[in-house]
PDB file of C-alpha atoms in Angstrom:
ATOM      1  CA  MET L  27     126.357   9.084-125.672  1.00 66.00           C
ATOM      2  CA  GLY L  28     123.010   7.284-125.431  1.00 76.00           C
ATOM      3  CA  ILE L  29     122.957   7.598-121.607  1.00 83.00           C
ATOM      4  CA  LEU L  30     123.876  11.303-121.755  1.00 83.00           C
ATOM      5  CA  PHE L  31     121.163  11.921-124.342  1.00 84.00           C
ATOM      6  CA  LEU L  32     118.647  10.094-122.125  1.00 85.00           C
ATOM      7  CA  ILE L  33     119.619  12.214-119.082  1.00 88.00           C
ATOM      8  CA  LEU L  34     119.276  15.440-121.078  1.00 87.00           C
ATOM      9  CA  LYS L  35     115.921  14.251-122.388  1.00 87.00           C
ATOM     10  CA  ILE L  36     114.682  13.575-118.849  1.00 90.00           C
ATOM     11  CA  ILE L  37     115.892  16.998-117.652  1.00 92.00           C
ATOM     12  CA  GLY L  38     114.139  18.633-120.620  1.00 90.00           C
ATOM     13  CA  PHE L  39     110.851  16.881-119.809  1.00 91.00           C
ATOM     14  CA  ILE L  40     111.152  17.970-116.160  1.00 94.00           C
ATOM     15  CA  LEU L  41     111.795  21.591-117.125  1.00 94.00           C
ATOM     16  CA  LEU L  42     108.937  21.476-119.624  1.00 94.00           C
ATOM     17  CA  GLY L  43     106.628  20.073-116.948  1.00 93.00           C
ATOM     18  CA  LEU L  44     107.665  22.793-114.475  1.00 95.00           C
ATOM     19  CA  LEU L  45     107.079  25.452-117.119  1.00 95.00           C
ATOM     20  CA  ALA L  46     103.643  24.037-117.925  1.00 95.00           C
ATOM     21  CA  LEU L  47     102.809  23.942-114.200  1.00 95.00           C
ATOM     22  CA  LEU L  48     103.923  27.560-113.808  1.00 96.00           C
ATOM     23  CA  VAL L  49     101.771  28.631-116.770  1.00 95.00           C
ATOM     24  CA  LEU L  50      98.820  26.692-115.349  1.00 94.00           C
ATOM     25  CA  VAL L  51      99.186  28.365-111.949  1.00 92.00           C
ATOM     26  CA  LEU L  52      99.466  31.792-113.600  1.00 94.00           C
ATOM     27  CA  LEU L  53      96.321  31.184-115.657  1.00 93.00           C
ATOM     28  CA  ALA L  54      94.505  29.992-112.536  1.00 92.00           C
ATOM     29  CA  VAL L  55      95.492  33.140-110.642  1.00 91.00           C
ATOM     30  CA  LEU L  56      94.355  35.374-113.498  1.00 92.00           C
ATOM     31  CA  PHE L  57      91.126  33.694-114.549  1.00 93.00           C
ATOM     32  CA  VAL L  58      89.821  31.707-111.564  1.00 93.00           C
ATOM     33  CA  PRO L  59      87.654  34.207-109.667  1.00 94.00           C
ATOM     34  CA  ILE L  60      88.093  35.106-106.023  1.00 95.00           C
ATOM     35  CA  ARG L  61      84.666  34.626-104.474  1.00 95.00           C
ATOM     36  CA  TYR L  62      83.408  36.510-101.451  1.00 96.00           C
ATOM     37  CA  ARG L  63      80.357  36.574 -99.221  1.00 95.00           C
ATOM     38  CA  VAL L  64      79.318  39.339 -96.846  1.00 95.00           C
ATOM     39  CA  MET L  65      76.779  39.028 -94.034  1.00 95.00           C
ATOM     40  CA  ALA L  66      76.011  41.962 -91.769  1.00 94.00           C
ATOM     41  CA  GLN L  67      73.303  42.090 -89.137  1.00 93.00           C
ATOM     42  CA  TYR L  68      72.184  44.530 -86.478  1.00 92.00           C
ATOM     43  CA  GLU L  69      69.440  43.873 -83.981  1.00 86.00           C
ATOM     44  CA  LYS L  70      70.714  44.409 -80.454  1.00 82.00           C
ATOM     45  CA  THR L  71      74.364  44.007 -81.372  1.00 87.00           C
ATOM     46  CA  ALA L  72      76.248  44.349 -84.657  1.00 90.00           C
ATOM     47  CA  ILE L  73      77.632  41.236 -86.348  1.00 92.00           C
ATOM     48  CA  ALA L  74      79.670  41.127 -89.566  1.00 94.00           C
ATOM     49  CA  ARG L  75      81.055  38.082 -91.374  1.00 93.00           C
ATOM     50  CA  VAL L  76      83.151  38.144 -94.545  1.00 95.00           C
ATOM     51  CA  SER L  77      84.290  34.967 -96.308  1.00 94.00           C
ATOM     52  CA  VAL L  78      86.787  34.978 -99.173  1.00 95.00           C
ATOM     53  CA  SER L  79      87.727  31.802-101.070  1.00 94.00           C
ATOM     54  CA  TRP L  80      89.704  30.851-104.161  1.00 93.00           C
ATOM     55  CA  LEU L  81      89.949  27.722-106.314  1.00 89.00           C
ATOM     56  CA  LEU L  82      87.124  25.652-104.812  1.00 85.00           C
ATOM     57  CA  HIS L  83      87.977  26.721-101.236  1.00 86.00           C
ATOM     58  CA  LEU L  84      91.599  25.662-101.598  1.00 90.00           C
ATOM     59  CA  ILE L  85      92.555  28.932 -99.903  1.00 92.00           C
ATOM     60  CA  GLY L  86      90.108  30.908 -97.805  1.00 94.00           C
ATOM     61  CA  VAL L  87      89.942  33.751 -95.322  1.00 94.00           C
ATOM     62  CA  ARG L  88      87.100  34.192 -92.848  1.00 93.00           C
ATOM     63  CA  LEU L  89      86.638  37.472 -90.975  1.00 93.00           C
ATOM     64  CA  VAL L  90      84.197  37.666 -88.056  1.00 92.00           C
ATOM     65  CA  ILE L  91      83.558  40.846 -86.071  1.00 91.00           C
ATOM     66  CA  SER L  92      80.999  40.974 -83.281  1.00 87.00           C
ATOM     67  CA  GLY L  93      80.742  42.154 -79.720  1.00 78.00           C
ATOM     68  CA  GLN L  94      82.187  38.913 -78.354  1.00 78.00           C
ATOM     69  CA  GLU L  95      84.362  37.633 -81.197  1.00 80.00           C
ATOM     70  CA  LYS L  96      86.993  39.137 -83.465  1.00 88.00           C
ATOM     71  CA  SER L  97      88.887  36.793 -85.732  1.00 91.00           C
ATOM     72  CA  CYS L  98      90.421  36.646 -89.182  1.00 92.00           C
ATOM     73  CA  LYS L  99      91.401  33.062 -89.967  1.00 92.00           C
ATOM     74  CA  LEU L 100      93.419  31.801 -92.916  1.00 92.00           C
ATOM     75  CA  LYS L 101      92.253  28.379 -94.111  1.00 92.00           C
ATOM     76  CA  ILE L 102      93.722  25.890 -96.566  1.00 92.00           C
ATOM     77  CA  LEU L 103      91.422  23.051 -97.622  1.00 87.00           C
ATOM     78  CA  GLY L 104      89.070  24.135 -94.851  1.00 84.00           C
ATOM     79  CA  ILE L 105      91.702  23.715 -92.137  1.00 89.00           C
ATOM     80  CA  PRO L 106      92.338  26.895 -90.096  1.00 88.00           C
ATOM     81  CA  LEU L 107      96.050  27.676 -89.937  1.00 88.00           C
ATOM     82  CA  PHE L 108      96.437  31.180 -88.578  1.00 86.00           C
ATOM     83  CA  ASP L 109      94.322  33.866 -86.923  1.00 89.00           C
ATOM     84  CA  PHE L 110      95.504  37.374 -87.789  1.00 87.00           C
ATOM     85  CA  LEU L 111      93.491  38.958 -84.975  1.00 85.00           C
ATOM     86  CA  ALA L 112      94.465  36.534 -82.233  1.00 82.00           C
ATOM     87  CA  PRO L 113      95.966  38.269 -79.176  1.00 77.00           C
ATOM     88  CA  HIS L 114      99.709  37.835 -78.886  1.00 69.00           C
ATOM     89  CA  LYS L 115     101.122  36.488 -75.649  1.00 61.00           C
ATOM     90  CA  ALA L 116     103.227  39.023 -73.890  1.00 50.00           C
ATOM     91  CA  GLY L 117     106.697  37.757 -73.069  1.00 47.00           C
ATOM     92  CA  LYS L 118     107.744  37.697 -69.478  1.00 45.00           C
ATOM     93  CA  LYS L 119     110.424  40.142 -68.654  1.00 45.00           C
ATOM     94  CA  LYS L 120     112.923  39.119 -66.085  1.00 44.00           C
ATOM     95  CA  ARG L 121     113.937  41.744 -63.630  1.00 48.00           C
ATOM     96  CA  LYS L 122     117.397  41.652 -62.297  1.00 46.00           C
ATOM     97  CA  GLY L 123     117.790  42.195 -58.570  1.00 48.00           C
ATOM     98  CA  LYS L 124     119.858  45.086 -57.403  1.00 45.00           C
ATOM     99  CA  ASN L 125     122.916  44.728 -55.235  1.00 49.00           C
ATOM    100  CA  GLY L 126     122.371  45.327 -51.550  1.00 48.00           C
ATOM    101  CA  LYS L 127     125.363  47.642 -51.401  1.00 47.00           C
ATOM    102  CA  ASN L 128     123.873  49.864 -54.108  1.00 47.00           C
ATOM    103  CA  LYS L 129     120.603  50.058 -52.162  1.00 44.00           C
ATOM    104  CA  LYS L 130     122.427  51.144 -49.036  1.00 44.00           C
ATOM    105  CA  SER L 131     124.428  53.722 -50.930  1.00 46.00           C
ATOM    106  CA  ALA L 132     121.230  55.021 -52.616  1.00 45.00           C
ATOM    107  CA  ASN L 133     119.507  55.365 -49.248  1.00 47.00           C
ATOM    108  CA  ARG L 134     122.306  57.513 -47.852  1.00 47.00           C
ATOM    109  CA  LYS L 135     121.546  61.225 -47.801  1.00 46.00           C
ATOM    110  CA  PRO L 136     124.188  63.920 -47.500  1.00 45.00           C
ATOM    111  CA  VAL L 137     124.110  65.892 -44.295  1.00 41.00           C
ATOM    112  CA  GLN L 138     124.341  69.628 -44.633  1.00 45.00           C
ATOM    113  CA  ASN L 139     125.044  72.226 -42.039  1.00 48.00           C
ATOM    114  CA  THR L 140     121.873  74.050 -40.887  1.00 53.00           C
ATOM    115  CA  GLN L 141     123.677  77.359 -40.610  1.00 52.00           C
ATOM    116  CA  THR L 142     124.876  77.124 -44.205  1.00 55.00           C
ATOM    117  CA  LYS L 143     121.320  76.376 -45.338  1.00 53.00           C
ATOM    118  CA  GLN L 144     119.949  79.387 -43.457  1.00 56.00           C
ATOM    119  CA  ALA L 145     122.576  81.726 -44.930  1.00 52.00           C
ATOM    120  CA  THR L 146     121.899  80.479 -48.434  1.00 57.00           C
ATOM    121  CA  ALA L 147     118.159  80.961 -47.960  1.00 55.00           C
ATOM    122  CA  ASP L 148     118.658  84.564 -46.752  1.00 55.00           C
ATOM    123  CA  VAL L 149     120.823  85.388 -49.787  1.00 49.00           C
ATOM    124  CA  LYS L 150     118.255  83.926 -52.190  1.00 57.00           C
ATOM    125  CA  ALA L 151     115.447  85.874 -50.508  1.00 55.00           C
ATOM    126  CA  SER L 152     117.320  89.160 -50.790  1.00 58.00           C
ATOM    127  CA  ASP L 153     118.176  88.489 -54.452  1.00 56.00           C
ATOM    128  CA  LYS L 154     114.579  87.649 -55.218  1.00 56.00           C
ATOM    129  CA  GLU L 155     113.407  90.875 -53.551  1.00 55.00           C
ATOM    130  CA  LYS L 156     115.819  92.928 -55.674  1.00 52.00           C
ATOM    131  CA  ILE L 157     114.651  91.221 -58.855  1.00 55.00           C
ATOM    132  CA  ASP L 158     111.012  91.843 -57.965  1.00 56.00           C
ATOM    133  CA  ASN L 159     111.701  95.538 -57.340  1.00 53.00           C
ATOM    134  CA  GLN L 160     113.497  95.868 -60.676  1.00 54.00           C
ATOM    135  CA  SER L 161     110.682  94.127 -62.558  1.00 55.00           C
ATOM    136  CA  ASN L 162     108.047  96.343 -60.904  1.00 57.00           C
ATOM    137  CA  PHE L 163     110.050  99.455 -61.849  1.00 50.00           C
ATOM    138  CA  SER L 164     110.367  98.350 -65.473  1.00 54.00           C
ATOM    139  CA  ASP L 165     106.647  97.530 -65.606  1.00 56.00           C
ATOM    140  CA  ASN L 166     105.763 101.014 -64.429  1.00 56.00           C
ATOM    141  CA  ILE L 167     107.988 102.569 -67.116  1.00 52.00           C
ATOM    142  CA  ASP L 168     106.345 100.435 -69.812  1.00 54.00           C
ATOM    143  CA  ARG L 169     102.887 101.460 -68.677  1.00 57.00           C
ATOM    144  CA  ASP L 170     103.820 105.137 -68.791  1.00 54.00           C
ATOM    145  CA  LEU L 171     105.154 104.750 -72.329  1.00 52.00           C
ATOM    146  CA  ASP L 172     101.984 102.949 -73.443  1.00 57.00           C
ATOM    147  CA  ASP L 173      99.805 105.671 -71.952  1.00 55.00           C
ATOM    148  CA  LYS L 174     101.745 108.352 -73.799  1.00 56.00           C
ATOM    149  CA  ALA L 175     101.387 106.600 -77.157  1.00 57.00           C
ATOM    150  CA  SER L 176      99.502 108.704 -79.671  1.00 65.00           C
ATOM    151  CA  PHE L 177      95.996 107.673 -80.716  1.00 64.00           C
ATOM    152  CA  PHE L 178      96.710 108.567 -84.348  1.00 69.00           C
ATOM    153  CA  LYS L 179      99.798 106.343 -84.327  1.00 76.00           C
ATOM    154  CA  LYS L 180      97.738 103.354 -83.237  1.00 74.00           C
ATOM    155  CA  VAL L 181      95.161 104.083 -85.928  1.00 78.00           C
ATOM    156  CA  LYS L 182      97.940 104.291 -88.530  1.00 78.00           C
ATOM    157  CA  ILE L 183      99.370 100.925 -87.467  1.00 82.00           C
ATOM    158  CA  TYR L 184      95.939  99.300 -87.581  1.00 82.00           C
ATOM    159  CA  ALA L 185      95.194 100.795 -91.000  1.00 85.00           C
ATOM    160  CA  GLY L 186      98.512  99.464 -92.310  1.00 85.00           C
ATOM    161  CA  LYS L 187      97.676  95.960 -91.143  1.00 86.00           C
ATOM    162  CA  VAL L 188      94.249  96.103 -92.787  1.00 88.00           C
ATOM    163  CA  SER L 189      95.819  97.347 -96.042  1.00 88.00           C
ATOM    164  CA  ASP L 190      98.340  94.487 -96.031  1.00 89.00           C
ATOM    165  CA  LYS L 191      95.589  91.918 -95.521  1.00 89.00           C
ATOM    166  CA  ILE L 192      93.545  93.396 -98.379  1.00 92.00           C
ATOM    167  CA  LYS L 193      96.575  93.231-100.678  1.00 90.00           C
ATOM    168  CA  LYS L 194      97.180  89.584 -99.753  1.00 91.00           C
ATOM    169  CA  ILE L 195      93.528  88.704-100.413  1.00 93.00           C
ATOM    170  CA  ARG L 196      93.624  90.428-103.824  1.00 91.00           C
ATOM    171  CA  LYS L 197      96.846  88.638-104.710  1.00 90.00           C
ATOM    172  CA  LYS L 198      95.352  85.262-103.782  1.00 91.00           C
ATOM    173  CA  GLU L 199      92.224  86.064-105.787  1.00 90.00           C
ATOM    174  CA  THR L 200      94.326  86.948-108.846  1.00 92.00           C
ATOM    175  CA  ASN L 201      96.364  83.750-108.540  1.00 91.00           C
ATOM    176  CA  LEU L 202      93.183  81.690-108.166  1.00 92.00           C
ATOM    177  CA  LYS L 203      91.691  83.215-111.319  1.00 92.00           C
ATOM    178  CA  GLU L 204      94.890  82.503-113.241  1.00 91.00           C
ATOM    179  CA  GLN L 205      94.901  78.878-112.057  1.00 91.00           C
ATOM    180  CA  CYS L 206      91.242  78.419-113.000  1.00 93.00           C
ATOM    181  CA  ASN L 207      91.878  79.815-116.487  1.00 92.00           C
ATOM    182  CA  LYS L 208      94.869  77.496-116.940  1.00 91.00           C
ATOM    183  CA  TRP L 209      92.851  74.454-115.837  1.00 92.00           C
ATOM    184  CA  LEU L 210      89.997  75.366-118.177  1.00 93.00           C
ATOM    185  CA  THR L 211      92.438  75.743-121.065  1.00 92.00           C
ATOM    186  CA  VAL L 212      93.938  72.298-120.425  1.00 91.00           C
ATOM    187  CA  LEU L 213      90.572  70.586-119.824  1.00 91.00           C
ATOM    188  CA  LYS L 214      89.192  71.902-123.134  1.00 92.00           C
ATOM    189  CA  ARG L 215      91.890  70.076-125.101  1.00 91.00           C
ATOM    190  CA  ASP L 216      90.791  67.070-127.143  1.00 92.00           C
ATOM    191  CA  ARG L 217      93.539  64.917-125.658  1.00 91.00           C
ATOM    192  CA  THR L 218      92.407  65.729-122.120  1.00 93.00           C
ATOM    193  CA  LYS L 219      88.815  64.838-122.964  1.00 93.00           C
ATOM    194  CA  GLU L 220      89.920  61.525-124.476  1.00 93.00           C
ATOM    195  CA  ALA L 221      92.082  60.756-121.420  1.00 93.00           C
ATOM    196  CA  LEU L 222      89.183  61.508-119.056  1.00 94.00           C
ATOM    197  CA  ARG L 223      86.903  59.253-121.109  1.00 94.00           C
ATOM    198  CA  LYS L 224      89.395  56.372-120.905  1.00 92.00           C
ATOM    199  CA  CYS L 225      89.886  56.912-117.177  1.00 93.00           C
ATOM    200  CA  LYS L 226      86.127  56.911-116.569  1.00 94.00           C
ATOM    201  CA  THR L 227      85.677  53.716-118.607  1.00 93.00           C
ATOM    202  CA  THR L 228      88.484  51.910-116.773  1.00 93.00           C
ATOM    203  CA  VAL L 229      87.298  52.958-113.314  1.00 94.00           C
ATOM    204  CA  CYS L 230      83.724  51.902-114.112  1.00 94.00           C
ATOM    205  CA  LYS L 231      84.941  48.468-115.233  1.00 92.00           C
ATOM    206  CA  VAL L 232      86.900  48.021-112.007  1.00 93.00           C
ATOM    207  CA  ILE L 233      83.931  49.070-109.859  1.00 93.00           C
ATOM    208  CA  LYS L 234      81.613  46.764-111.795  1.00 92.00           C
ATOM    209  CA  ALA L 235      84.061  43.882-111.333  1.00 92.00           C
ATOM    210  CA  VAL L 236      84.306  44.458-107.564  1.00 93.00           C
ATOM    211  CA  LEU L 237      80.651  45.087-106.713  1.00 92.00           C
ATOM    212  CA  PRO L 238      78.569  42.065-105.632  1.00 93.00           C
ATOM    213  CA  ARG L 239      76.563  40.212-108.255  1.00 91.00           C
ATOM    214  CA  LYS L 240      73.760  39.447-105.807  1.00 92.00           C
ATOM    215  CA  TRP L 241      72.798  41.360-102.699  1.00 92.00           C
ATOM    216  CA  LYS L 242      69.731  41.825-100.577  1.00 93.00           C
ATOM    217  CA  MET L 243      68.996  43.935 -97.525  1.00 93.00           C
ATOM    218  CA  TYR L 244      66.157  43.922 -95.042  1.00 93.00           C
ATOM    219  CA  VAL L 245      65.567  47.115 -93.042  1.00 94.00           C
ATOM    220  CA  HIS L 246      63.110  47.527 -90.180  1.00 93.00           C
ATOM    221  CA  TYR L 247      63.115  51.064 -88.830  1.00 93.00           C
ATOM    222  CA  GLY L 248      61.063  53.516 -86.837  1.00 93.00           C
ATOM    223  CA  LEU L 249      61.758  57.042 -85.534  1.00 90.00           C
ATOM    224  CA  GLU L 250      60.336  59.067 -82.684  1.00 87.00           C
ATOM    225  CA  ASP L 251      58.456  61.282 -85.141  1.00 90.00           C
ATOM    226  CA  PRO L 252      56.161  59.280 -87.475  1.00 89.00           C
ATOM    227  CA  ALA L 253      56.450  62.080 -90.056  1.00 91.00           C
ATOM    228  CA  LEU L 254      60.200  61.448 -90.431  1.00 92.00           C
ATOM    229  CA  THR L 255      59.521  57.730 -90.791  1.00 91.00           C
ATOM    230  CA  ALA L 256      57.077  58.508 -93.579  1.00 91.00           C
ATOM    231  CA  ASP L 257      59.597  60.838 -95.285  1.00 91.00           C
ATOM    232  CA  ILE L 258      62.232  58.076 -95.393  1.00 91.00           C
ATOM    233  CA  LEU L 259      59.648  55.673 -96.781  1.00 90.00           C
ATOM    234  CA  GLY L 260      58.839  58.224 -99.483  1.00 90.00           C
ATOM    235  CA  TYR L 261      62.507  58.407-100.520  1.00 90.00           C
ATOM    236  CA  TYR L 262      62.552  54.612-100.686  1.00 89.00           C
ATOM    237  CA  TRP L 263      59.582  54.537-103.050  1.00 88.00           C
ATOM    238  CA  MET L 264      61.215  57.212-105.208  1.00 88.00           C
ATOM    239  CA  LEU L 265      64.146  54.815-105.748  1.00 87.00           C
ATOM    240  CA  PHE L 266      61.986  51.692-105.858  1.00 83.00           C
ATOM    241  CA  ALA L 267      62.705  51.056-109.543  1.00 81.00           C
ATOM    242  CA  VAL L 268      66.439  50.815-108.766  1.00 80.00           C
ATOM    243  CA  LEU L 269      66.238  49.111-105.366  1.00 80.00           C
ATOM    244  CA  SER L 270      63.440  46.691-106.173  1.00 76.00           C
ATOM    245  CA  GLY L 271      64.503  43.139-105.444  1.00 82.00           C
ATOM    246  CA  HIS L 272      67.461  44.296-103.343  1.00 89.00           C
ATOM    247  CA  ILE L 273      66.046  46.222-100.365  1.00 90.00           C
ATOM    248  CA  ASP L 274      62.975  45.321 -98.358  1.00 90.00           C
ATOM    249  CA  CYS L 275      62.028  48.333 -96.215  1.00 90.00           C
ATOM    250  CA  GLN L 276      59.538  47.853 -93.369  1.00 91.00           C
ATOM    251  CA  PRO L 277      58.622  51.034 -91.441  1.00 93.00           C
ATOM    252  CA  ASP L 278      57.320  51.098 -87.867  1.00 91.00           C
ATOM    253  CA  PHE L 279      55.217  54.189 -87.084  1.00 91.00           C
ATOM    254  CA  GLU L 280      54.641  53.343 -83.427  1.00 89.00           C
ATOM    255  CA  ASN L 281      58.034  52.297 -82.026  1.00 90.00           C
ATOM    256  CA  LYS L 282      61.559  53.605 -82.246  1.00 90.00           C
ATOM    257  CA  VAL L 283      63.530  50.728 -83.728  1.00 92.00           C
ATOM    258  CA  PHE L 284      66.338  50.010 -86.169  1.00 92.00           C
ATOM    259  CA  GLU L 285      67.251  46.558 -87.473  1.00 93.00           C
ATOM    260  CA  PHE L 286      68.862  45.457 -90.700  1.00 92.00           C
ATOM    261  CA  ASN L 287      70.172  42.335 -92.342  1.00 94.00           C
ATOM    262  CA  LEU L 288      72.486  42.290 -95.370  1.00 94.00           C
ATOM    263  CA  HIS L 289      73.595  39.382 -97.556  1.00 95.00           C
ATOM    264  CA  ALA L 290      75.863  39.900-100.554  1.00 96.00           C
ATOM    265  CA  LYS L 291      78.073  37.717-102.709  1.00 94.00           C
ATOM    266  CA  GLY L 292      80.225  38.241-105.749  1.00 94.00           C
ATOM    267  CA  HIS L 293      83.536  37.419-107.352  1.00 94.00           C
ATOM    268  CA  ILE L 294      86.598  39.247-108.643  1.00 94.00           C
ATOM    269  CA  ARG L 295      88.846  38.145-111.494  1.00 93.00           C
ATOM    270  CA  MET L 296      92.448  39.225-111.239  1.00 93.00           C
ATOM    271  CA  ILE L 297      92.731  39.554-115.027  1.00 94.00           C
ATOM    272  CA  THR L 298      90.383  42.567-114.842  1.00 93.00           C
ATOM    273  CA  MET L 299      92.579  44.237-112.210  1.00 93.00           C
ATOM    274  CA  VAL L 300      95.757  43.445-114.154  1.00 94.00           C
ATOM    275  CA  ILE L 301      94.359  44.957-117.359  1.00 94.00           C
ATOM    276  CA  ALA L 302      93.196  48.078-115.498  1.00 92.00           C
ATOM    277  CA  GLY L 303      96.558  48.440-113.774  1.00 92.00           C
ATOM    278  CA  TRP L 304      98.397  47.998-117.078  1.00 93.00           C
ATOM    279  CA  LYS L 305      96.311  50.763-118.639  1.00 91.00           C
ATOM    280  CA  PHE L 306      96.926  53.157-115.752  1.00 90.00           C
ATOM    281  CA  LEU L 307     100.673  52.497-115.883  1.00 91.00           C
ATOM    282  CA  PHE L 308     101.401  52.358-119.609  1.00 92.00           C
ATOM    283  CA  ASP L 309      98.529  53.965-121.566  1.00 91.00           C
ATOM    284  CA  PRO L 310      99.850  57.267-123.041  1.00 92.00           C
ATOM    285  CA  ASP L 311      96.591  59.145-122.424  1.00 90.00           C
ATOM    286  CA  LEU L 312      96.379  58.040-118.789  1.00 91.00           C
ATOM    287  CA  ILE L 313     100.052  58.875-118.273  1.00 92.00           C
ATOM    288  CA  TYR L 314      99.253  62.322-119.669  1.00 91.00           C
ATOM    289  CA  LEU L 315      96.333  62.569-117.227  1.00 90.00           C
ATOM    290  CA  ARG L 316      98.570  61.727-114.273  1.00 88.00           C
ATOM    291  CA  LYS L 317     100.960  64.510-115.315  1.00 89.00           C
ATOM    292  CA  ILE L 318      98.267  67.065-116.109  1.00 90.00           C
ATOM    293  CA  LYS L 319      99.403  69.284-113.214  1.00 88.00           C
ATOM    294  CA  LYS L 320     102.696  69.852-115.035  1.00 88.00           C
ATOM    295  CA  GLU L 321     100.764  70.840-118.159  1.00 86.00           C
ATOM    296  CA  VAL L 322      98.840  73.421-116.161  1.00 88.00           C
ATOM    297  CA  ASP L 323     101.985  74.799-114.505  1.00 86.00           C
ATOM    298  CA  SER L 324     103.747  75.093-117.862  1.00 86.00           C
ATOM    299  CA  LEU L 325     101.152  77.542-119.231  1.00 80.00           C
TER     300      LEU L 325
END
């Protein structure tokens, strides 16, 4: 009994250790942020580099796109393992040789009698001539009937088509007004307003969690018309209070040029995404918002 109890005790400690390890990994996934860096540059050619890492660079992905290089490498502990954009080697396809007898049989052509060919050609020509005569006769009859058509009949047909189109347009306009009234009725409800407020709050949190914490851009530009260059500079100074410390704009009034350099870095916590996803899936107000089309159709 003592040995059995010892074995069960060891198994229990192992299971407890595995459970603790699983909880630790889950907490790490939820709370350890995924860090990213973005570098984009354009002078003569465009270059973009994106680096994503997690848990002190235990796992990382590096994406490089330029005129000469395109790669997306997965790294573990800094060691590149796999390139998602590497060209795949095309497998060689073996072609089976054909039998010589089949080639000879394929090269054989049936011999036909020249007289039979000539007779067949004469019959086809005569048939074609008859068909052409019949088609010309029928075309003449159709033209005569079209010429005899009454002018008032054509006007009546045209007026009927215009009347049908006007009726369709009025029907669509009536349906559109009804739909707008239904949507306004549903949107004025207190529950709809509360659901929209929750949706706005959740989306703003997700966007704030994804956007970079630090970013800076340098722009050197110049257009053919110096007046347009000055207009863009004026827009920049209008937004200077918001863009100050992030964008350095240098105009060139003499040359046509465009260069920019962007550096950004930030991090994303999965717990924020999980909470937002949970709200979108199970919050009663957001479920109501997803099914708001049914509420409108039910009116």
